[in-house]
Amino acid sequence: LKGNMTLLGSSQDLDGKWFGTLQQSKNNGEPNTFQYIYSSQFHPEKPQFVFDADNGTNNIPHSIDAIYVNQYFVEFFVNEARIRNDNSMDQELYQE
């Protein structure tokens, strides 16, 4: 993956080991070959909706900054899906 993806974010697990949390595909410079692939190792919706999982020991931040940043990720991923959705459904299949 190192040759195809750019690491955008990392974090440490409970044992202090680093791992990638956010990646984006690389552009190899060839026209029309960029693949819009993103991956994350976290749930950007959690700060807004998960408050008392694990009896309050889940370490999910709920500050206003955490909410704003994670909402940005949610909106970014959804918007990318909208932009890149060039699939069209045949009208006959749609009616079934």
PDB file of C-alpha atoms in Angstrom:
ATOM      1  CA  LEU A   1       0.000   0.000   0.000  1.00  0.00           C
ATOM      2  CA  LYS A   2       2.885   2.360   0.627  1.00  0.00           C
ATOM      3  CA  GLY A   3       3.386   2.890  -3.105  1.00  0.00           C
ATOM      4  CA  ASN A   4      -0.302   3.522  -3.794  1.00  0.00           C
ATOM      5  CA  MET A   5      -1.485   5.421  -0.729  1.00  0.00           C
ATOM      6  CA  THR A   6      -0.469   8.587   1.109  1.00  0.00           C
ATOM      7  CA  LEU A   7      -0.687   8.465   4.885  1.00  0.00           C
ATOM      8  CA  LEU A   8      -2.644  11.488   6.115  1.00  0.00           C
ATOM      9  CA  GLY A   9      -3.078  10.600   9.781  1.00  0.00           C
ATOM     10  CA  SER A  10      -1.757   8.212  12.407  1.00  0.00           C
ATOM     11  CA  SER A  11      -2.432   7.285  16.004  1.00  0.00           C
ATOM     12  CA  GLN A  12      -1.149   5.046  18.779  1.00  0.00           C
ATOM     13  CA  ASP A  13      -2.910   2.034  20.213  1.00  0.00           C
ATOM     14  CA  LEU A  14      -3.052   1.264  23.935  1.00  0.00           C
ATOM     15  CA  ASP A  15       0.319  -0.543  23.685  1.00  0.00           C
ATOM     16  CA  GLY A  16       1.981   2.506  22.109  1.00  0.00           C
ATOM     17  CA  LYS A  17       2.182   1.021  18.602  1.00  0.00           C
ATOM     18  CA  TRP A  18       1.614   3.477  15.740  1.00  0.00           C
ATOM     19  CA  PHE A  19      -0.901   2.732  12.991  1.00  0.00           C
ATOM     20  CA  GLY A  20      -2.320   4.604  10.018  1.00  0.00           C
ATOM     21  CA  THR A  21      -5.726   6.149  10.636  1.00  0.00           C
ATOM     22  CA  LEU A  22      -6.359   8.038   7.401  1.00  0.00           C
ATOM     23  CA  GLN A  23      -5.062   7.345   3.888  1.00  0.00           C
ATOM     24  CA  GLN A  24      -5.648   8.708   0.379  1.00  0.00           C
ATOM     25  CA  SER A  25      -4.675   7.196  -2.976  1.00  0.00           C
ATOM     26  CA  LYS A  26      -1.719   8.759  -4.771  1.00  0.00           C
ATOM     27  CA  ASN A  27      -1.834  10.399  -8.171  1.00  0.00           C
ATOM     28  CA  ASN A  28       0.812   8.763 -10.346  1.00  0.00           C
ATOM     29  CA  GLY A  29       0.895  11.689 -12.788  1.00  0.00           C
ATOM     30  CA  GLU A  30      -0.777   9.891 -15.673  1.00  0.00           C
ATOM     31  CA  PRO A  31      -3.887  11.643 -17.015  1.00  0.00           C
ATOM     32  CA  ASN A  32      -7.225  10.068 -16.103  1.00  0.00           C
ATOM     33  CA  THR A  33      -5.655   7.419 -13.865  1.00  0.00           C
ATOM     34  CA  PHE A  34      -6.226   8.923 -10.411  1.00  0.00           C
ATOM     35  CA  GLN A  35      -8.409   6.700  -8.263  1.00  0.00           C
ATOM     36  CA  TYR A  36     -10.350   8.459  -5.558  1.00  0.00           C
ATOM     37  CA  ILE A  37      -9.789   5.994  -2.748  1.00  0.00           C
ATOM     38  CA  TYR A  38      -9.876   7.024   0.893  1.00  0.00           C
ATOM     39  CA  SER A  39      -9.618   4.844   3.957  1.00  0.00           C
ATOM     40  CA  SER A  40     -10.006   5.517   7.640  1.00  0.00           C
ATOM     41  CA  GLN A  41      -9.506   3.400  10.736  1.00  0.00           C
ATOM     42  CA  PHE A  42     -12.032   5.298  12.811  1.00  0.00           C
ATOM     43  CA  HIS A  43     -15.699   6.223  12.741  1.00  0.00           C
ATOM     44  CA  PRO A  44     -16.042   9.974  12.142  1.00  0.00           C
ATOM     45  CA  GLU A  45     -19.661   9.904  13.310  1.00  0.00           C
ATOM     46  CA  LYS A  46     -18.885   8.619  16.817  1.00  0.00           C
ATOM     47  CA  PRO A  47     -18.175  11.899  18.659  1.00  0.00           C
ATOM     48  CA  GLN A  48     -21.636  13.145  17.760  1.00  0.00           C
ATOM     49  CA  PHE A  49     -23.618  10.047  18.640  1.00  0.00           C
ATOM     50  CA  VAL A  50     -21.778   7.731  21.062  1.00  0.00           C
ATOM     51  CA  PHE A  51     -21.671   9.060  24.614  1.00  0.00           C
ATOM     52  CA  ASP A  52     -21.751   6.251  27.138  1.00  0.00           C
ATOM     53  CA  ALA A  53     -20.430   3.136  25.452  1.00  0.00           C
ATOM     54  CA  ASP A  54     -18.259   1.026  27.763  1.00  0.00           C
ATOM     55  CA  ASN A  55     -19.610   2.848  30.838  1.00  0.00           C
ATOM     56  CA  GLY A  56     -17.969   6.121  29.831  1.00  0.00           C
ATOM     57  CA  THR A  57     -14.482   4.652  29.379  1.00  0.00           C
ATOM     58  CA  ASN A  58     -14.428   4.746  25.576  1.00  0.00           C
ATOM     59  CA  ASN A  59     -12.136   7.815  25.290  1.00  0.00           C
ATOM     60  CA  ILE A  60     -14.231   9.357  22.507  1.00  0.00           C
ATOM     61  CA  PRO A  61     -13.757  13.139  22.567  1.00  0.00           C
ATOM     62  CA  HIS A  62     -16.912  15.258  22.572  1.00  0.00           C
ATOM     63  CA  SER A  63     -15.455  18.768  22.450  1.00  0.00           C
ATOM     64  CA  ILE A  64     -16.836  21.209  19.918  1.00  0.00           C
ATOM     65  CA  ASP A  65     -13.576  20.893  17.958  1.00  0.00           C
ATOM     66  CA  ALA A  66     -13.928  17.102  17.817  1.00  0.00           C
ATOM     67  CA  ILE A  67     -17.504  17.456  16.575  1.00  0.00           C
ATOM     68  CA  TYR A  68     -16.516  19.982  13.876  1.00  0.00           C
ATOM     69  CA  VAL A  69     -13.541  17.968  12.627  1.00  0.00           C
ATOM     70  CA  ASN A  70     -15.435  14.712  12.489  1.00  0.00           C
ATOM     71  CA  GLN A  71     -18.429  16.373  10.818  1.00  0.00           C
ATOM     72  CA  TYR A  72     -16.027  17.645   8.162  1.00  0.00           C
ATOM     73  CA  PHE A  73     -14.900  14.057   7.478  1.00  0.00           C
ATOM     74  CA  VAL A  74     -18.487  12.851   7.239  1.00  0.00           C
ATOM     75  CA  GLU A  75     -19.429  15.603   4.798  1.00  0.00           C
ATOM     76  CA  PHE A  76     -16.233  15.125   2.784  1.00  0.00           C
ATOM     77  CA  PHE A  77     -16.733  11.378   2.330  1.00  0.00           C
ATOM     78  CA  VAL A  78     -20.407  11.758   1.411  1.00  0.00           C
ATOM     79  CA  ASN A  79     -19.618  14.567  -1.027  1.00  0.00           C
ATOM     80  CA  GLU A  80     -16.869  12.516  -2.687  1.00  0.00           C
ATOM     81  CA  ALA A  81     -19.332   9.648  -3.119  1.00  0.00           C
ATOM     82  CA  ARG A  82     -21.829  12.023  -4.728  1.00  0.00           C
ATOM     83  CA  ILE A  83     -19.239  13.504  -7.099  1.00  0.00           C
ATOM     84  CA  ARG A  84     -17.766  10.162  -8.142  1.00  0.00           C
ATOM     85  CA  ASN A  85     -21.090   8.362  -8.592  1.00  0.00           C
ATOM     86  CA  ASP A  86     -21.216   8.122 -12.360  1.00  0.00           C
ATOM     87  CA  ASN A  87     -23.361   5.007 -12.261  1.00  0.00           C
ATOM     88  CA  SER A  88     -26.706   5.242 -13.945  1.00  0.00           C
ATOM     89  CA  MET A  89     -29.551   2.824 -13.559  1.00  0.00           C
ATOM     90  CA  ASP A  90     -31.431   1.619 -16.603  1.00  0.00           C
ATOM     91  CA  GLN A  91     -34.957   3.035 -16.454  1.00  0.00           C
ATOM     92  CA  GLU A  92     -36.454  -0.460 -16.867  1.00  0.00           C
ATOM     93  CA  LEU A  93     -34.502  -1.780 -13.887  1.00  0.00           C
ATOM     94  CA  TYR A  94     -35.530   1.230 -11.843  1.00  0.00           C
ATOM     95  CA  GLN A  95     -39.226   0.508 -12.457  1.00  0.00           C
ATOM     96  CA  GLU A  96     -38.960  -3.123 -11.217  1.00  0.00           C
TER      97      GLU A  96
END
